[in-house]
Short mmCIF file of C-alpha atoms in Angstrom, two decimals:
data_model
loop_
_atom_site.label_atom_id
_atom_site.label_comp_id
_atom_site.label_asym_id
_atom_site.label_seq_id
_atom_site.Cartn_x
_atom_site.Cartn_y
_atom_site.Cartn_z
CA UNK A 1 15.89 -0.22 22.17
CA UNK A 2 14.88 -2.99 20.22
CA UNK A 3 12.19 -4.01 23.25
CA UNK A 4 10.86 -0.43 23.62
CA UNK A 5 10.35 -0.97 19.55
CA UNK A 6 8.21 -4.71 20.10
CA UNK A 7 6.18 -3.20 23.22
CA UNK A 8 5.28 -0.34 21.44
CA UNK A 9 4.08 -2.11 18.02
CA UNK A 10 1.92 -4.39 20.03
CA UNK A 11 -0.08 -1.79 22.21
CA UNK A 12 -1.27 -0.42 18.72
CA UNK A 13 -4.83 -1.58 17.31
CA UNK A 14 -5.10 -2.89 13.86
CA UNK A 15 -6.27 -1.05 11.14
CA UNK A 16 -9.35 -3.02 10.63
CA UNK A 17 -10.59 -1.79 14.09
CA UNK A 18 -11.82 0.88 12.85
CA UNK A 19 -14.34 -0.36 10.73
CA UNK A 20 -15.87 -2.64 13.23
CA UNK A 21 -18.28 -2.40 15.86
CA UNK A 22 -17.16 -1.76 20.09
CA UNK A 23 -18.33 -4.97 21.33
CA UNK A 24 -17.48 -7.06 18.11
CA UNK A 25 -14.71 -10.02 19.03
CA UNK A 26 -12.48 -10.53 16.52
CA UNK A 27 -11.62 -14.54 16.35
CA UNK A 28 -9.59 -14.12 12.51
CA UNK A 29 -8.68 -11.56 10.17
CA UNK A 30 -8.65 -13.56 7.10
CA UNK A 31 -7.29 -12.33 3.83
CA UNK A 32 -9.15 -13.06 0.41
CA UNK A 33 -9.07 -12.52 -3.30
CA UNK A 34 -12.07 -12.30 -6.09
CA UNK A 35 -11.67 -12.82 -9.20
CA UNK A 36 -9.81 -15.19 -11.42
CA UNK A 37 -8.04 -17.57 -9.77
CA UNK A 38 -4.84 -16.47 -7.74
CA UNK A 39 -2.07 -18.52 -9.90
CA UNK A 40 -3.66 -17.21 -13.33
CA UNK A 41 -1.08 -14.43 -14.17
CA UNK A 42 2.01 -17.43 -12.85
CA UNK A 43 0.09 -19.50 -15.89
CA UNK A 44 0.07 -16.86 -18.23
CA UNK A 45 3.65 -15.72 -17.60
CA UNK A 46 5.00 -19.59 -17.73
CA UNK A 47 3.32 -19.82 -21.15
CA UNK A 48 4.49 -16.60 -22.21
CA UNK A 49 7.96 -17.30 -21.42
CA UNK A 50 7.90 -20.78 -22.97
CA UNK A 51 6.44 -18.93 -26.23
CA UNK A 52 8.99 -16.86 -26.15
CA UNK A 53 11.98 -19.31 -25.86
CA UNK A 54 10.48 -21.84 -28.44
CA UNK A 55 10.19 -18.68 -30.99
CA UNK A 56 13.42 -16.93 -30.79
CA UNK A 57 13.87 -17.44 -34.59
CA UNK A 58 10.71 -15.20 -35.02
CA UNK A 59 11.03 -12.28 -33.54
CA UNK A 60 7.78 -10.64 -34.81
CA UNK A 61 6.06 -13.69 -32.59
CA UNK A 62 8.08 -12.75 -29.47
CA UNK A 63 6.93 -9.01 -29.29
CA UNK A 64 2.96 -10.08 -30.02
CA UNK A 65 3.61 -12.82 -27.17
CA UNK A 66 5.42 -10.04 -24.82
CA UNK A 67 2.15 -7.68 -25.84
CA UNK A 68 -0.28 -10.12 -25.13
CA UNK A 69 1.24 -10.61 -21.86
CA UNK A 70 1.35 -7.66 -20.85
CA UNK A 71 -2.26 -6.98 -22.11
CA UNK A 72 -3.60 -10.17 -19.95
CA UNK A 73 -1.39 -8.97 -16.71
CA UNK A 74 -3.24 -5.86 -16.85
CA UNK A 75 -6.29 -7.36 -17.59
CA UNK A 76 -6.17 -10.31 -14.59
CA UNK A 77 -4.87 -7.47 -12.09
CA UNK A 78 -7.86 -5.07 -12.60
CA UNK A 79 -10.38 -7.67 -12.35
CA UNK A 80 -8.85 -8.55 -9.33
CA UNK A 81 -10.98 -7.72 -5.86
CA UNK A 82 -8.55 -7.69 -2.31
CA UNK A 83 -11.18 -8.45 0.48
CA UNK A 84 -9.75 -9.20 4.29
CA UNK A 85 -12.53 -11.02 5.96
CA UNK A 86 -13.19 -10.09 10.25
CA UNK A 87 -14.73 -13.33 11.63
CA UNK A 88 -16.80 -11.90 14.60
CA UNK A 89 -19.07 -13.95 16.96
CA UNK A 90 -22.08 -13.82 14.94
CA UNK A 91 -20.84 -12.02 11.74
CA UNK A 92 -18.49 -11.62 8.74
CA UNK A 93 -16.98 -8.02 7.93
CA UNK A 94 -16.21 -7.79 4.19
CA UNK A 95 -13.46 -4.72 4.39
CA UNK A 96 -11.43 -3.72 0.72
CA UNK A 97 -8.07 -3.34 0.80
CA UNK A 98 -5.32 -2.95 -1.54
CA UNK A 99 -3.06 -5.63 -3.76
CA UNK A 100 0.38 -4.36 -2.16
CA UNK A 101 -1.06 -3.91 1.64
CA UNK A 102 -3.69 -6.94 1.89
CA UNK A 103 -4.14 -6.28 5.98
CA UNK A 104 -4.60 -2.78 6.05
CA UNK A 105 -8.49 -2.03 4.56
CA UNK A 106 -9.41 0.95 2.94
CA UNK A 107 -13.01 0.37 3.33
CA UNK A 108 -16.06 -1.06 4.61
CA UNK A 109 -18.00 -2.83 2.06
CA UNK A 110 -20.92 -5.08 4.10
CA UNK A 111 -21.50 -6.91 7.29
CA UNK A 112 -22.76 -10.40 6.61
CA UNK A 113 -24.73 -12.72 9.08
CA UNK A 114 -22.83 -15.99 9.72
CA UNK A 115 -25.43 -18.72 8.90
CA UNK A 116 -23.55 -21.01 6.79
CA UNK A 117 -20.55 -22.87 6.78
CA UNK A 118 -17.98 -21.36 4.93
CA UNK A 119 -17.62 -24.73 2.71
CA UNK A 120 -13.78 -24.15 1.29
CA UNK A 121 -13.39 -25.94 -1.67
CA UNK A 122 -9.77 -26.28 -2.79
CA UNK A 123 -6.80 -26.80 -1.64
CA UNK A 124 -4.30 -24.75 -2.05
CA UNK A 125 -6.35 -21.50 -2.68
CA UNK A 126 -9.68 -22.59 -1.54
CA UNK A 127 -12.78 -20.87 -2.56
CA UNK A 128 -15.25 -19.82 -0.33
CA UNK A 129 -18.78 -17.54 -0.73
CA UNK A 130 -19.23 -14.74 1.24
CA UNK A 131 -22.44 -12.95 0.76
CA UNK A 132 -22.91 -13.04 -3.10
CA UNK A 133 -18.99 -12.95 -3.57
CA UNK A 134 -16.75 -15.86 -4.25
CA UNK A 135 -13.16 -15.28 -2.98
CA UNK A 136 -9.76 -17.44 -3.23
CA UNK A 137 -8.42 -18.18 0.38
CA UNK A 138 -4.81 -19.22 0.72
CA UNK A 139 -4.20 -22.91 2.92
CA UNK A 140 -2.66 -21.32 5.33
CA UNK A 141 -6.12 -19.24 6.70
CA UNK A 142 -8.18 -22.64 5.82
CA UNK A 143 -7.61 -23.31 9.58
CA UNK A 144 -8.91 -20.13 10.62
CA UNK A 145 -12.17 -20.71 8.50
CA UNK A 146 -12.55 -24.82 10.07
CA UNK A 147 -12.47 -23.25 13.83
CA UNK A 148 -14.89 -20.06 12.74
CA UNK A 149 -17.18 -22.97 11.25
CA UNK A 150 -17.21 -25.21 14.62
CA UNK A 151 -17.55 -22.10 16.49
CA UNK A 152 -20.54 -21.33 14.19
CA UNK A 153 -21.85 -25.16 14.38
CA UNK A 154 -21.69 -24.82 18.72
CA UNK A 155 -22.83 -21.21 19.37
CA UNK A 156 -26.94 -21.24 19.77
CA UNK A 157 -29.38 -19.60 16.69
CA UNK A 158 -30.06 -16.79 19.33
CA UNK A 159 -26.63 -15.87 19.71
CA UNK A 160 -25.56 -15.88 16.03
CA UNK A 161 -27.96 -12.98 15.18
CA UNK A 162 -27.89 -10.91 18.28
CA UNK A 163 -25.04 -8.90 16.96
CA UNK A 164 -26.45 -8.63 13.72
CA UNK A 165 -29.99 -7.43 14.92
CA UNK A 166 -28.06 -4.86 16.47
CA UNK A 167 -26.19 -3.91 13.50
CA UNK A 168 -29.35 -3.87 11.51
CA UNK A 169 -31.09 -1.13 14.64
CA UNK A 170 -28.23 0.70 15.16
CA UNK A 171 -28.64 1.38 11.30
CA UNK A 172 -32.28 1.78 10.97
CA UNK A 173 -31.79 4.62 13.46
CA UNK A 174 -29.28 6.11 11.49
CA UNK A 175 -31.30 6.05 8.63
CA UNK A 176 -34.82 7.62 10.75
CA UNK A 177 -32.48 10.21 11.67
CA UNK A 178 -30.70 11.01 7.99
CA UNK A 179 -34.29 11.10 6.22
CA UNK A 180 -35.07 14.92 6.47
CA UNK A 181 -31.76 15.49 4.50
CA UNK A 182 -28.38 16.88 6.16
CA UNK A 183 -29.57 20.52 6.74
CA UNK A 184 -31.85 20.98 9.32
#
C-alpha cells in the first residue's frame, strides 16, 4: 500500500507546471519572500514578550505592549509578498503563492530574462533582485541560486535569450490577435 501511495505521488506534475511554458526546463523551484525582512515579527515578538515580563507591575503597559504587537504582526504579515522563483534555461518565472502553501502558486506574475547574476547578499536569508523586486531567500536554496548563476556564466548570449524571444512572439501574437476586442 504504502508503495502504490510513493509511485503514485511522484508520477504527478507540480503545481507550478502549469504556469510555465512546454519546452521550459526547470533546474530549481526556489521559494522567496518580499518585504521586511523574514525574522522581523521573531524581533518584535521577543521584545514584546520581554516588555511584557519586565512590566508585570503595570498592567495598563502590558495590554498597550500586547496591542502594539498585535498591530505590528498584522502590519509585517500584509506587507509581506510569497514569490516561488522557476529557474529555467534562459529565464526566471516570478509565480505568487500563499504564506501557509509557499510551493503551490496561485499565479503568474512575470517572466524575467536571466542576464545577471543573482548576487545573494546575506547569509542566512539572503537577498536577491529579481526584476525590480527584492526578495529574502532562505540558506538552504542559496545553493540552488550559485549553480543557476554558473549555469548562467557557461551557457552562450544566444542561448540565454532564445527562450525569452520566444516568450516575447508567442505574446506579441497573442496580443495582434486580442486587438479587435473579444467579440468578433
Amino acid at each position: 500500500m504504502g508503495m502504490l501511495k510513493r509511485i503514485r505521488t511522484a508520477d504527478r506534475s507540480h503545481p507550478a507546471d502549469q504556469f510555465l511554458h512546454q519546452g521550459d526546463h526547470v533546474h530549481a523551484l526556489v521559494p522567496a519572500q518580499g518585504g521586511l525582512h523574514p525574522f522581523t515579527l521573531l524581533l518584535i515578538g521577543v521584545v514584546a514578550l520581554a516588555g511584557i515580563v519586565l512590566t508585570v507591575d503595570l498592567p495598563w503597559v502590558q495590554i498597550s505592549l500586547i496591542s502594539t504587537t498585535v498591530f505590528a504582526t498584522v502590519a509585517v504579515l500584509s506587507m509581506s509578498r510569497y514569490r516561488l522563483l522557476a529557474l529555467t534555461d534562459a529565464d526566471i518565472v516570478v509565480m505568487r503563492t500563499r504564506a501557509l502553501r509557499p510551493a503551490k502558486p496561485v499565479e503568474l506574475l512575470e517572466r524575467i530574462e536571466r542576464i545577471e547574476p543573482f548576487g545573494i547578499r546575506g547569509s542566512g536569508w539572503g537577498q536577491i533582485v529579481v526584476g525590480s523586486e527584492k526578495l529574502w531567500v532562505h540558506r538552504r536554496y542559496h545553493g540552488q541560486l550559485d549553480d543557476a548563476d554558473t549555469r548562467l556564466a557557461a551557457a552562450p548570449r544566444r542561448l540565454r535569450s532564445a527562450s525569452s524571444t520566444a516568450y516575447r512572439g508567442t505574446r506579441a501574437k497573442k496580443k495582434i490577435r486580442n486587438v479587435g476586442g473579444r467579440h468578433r
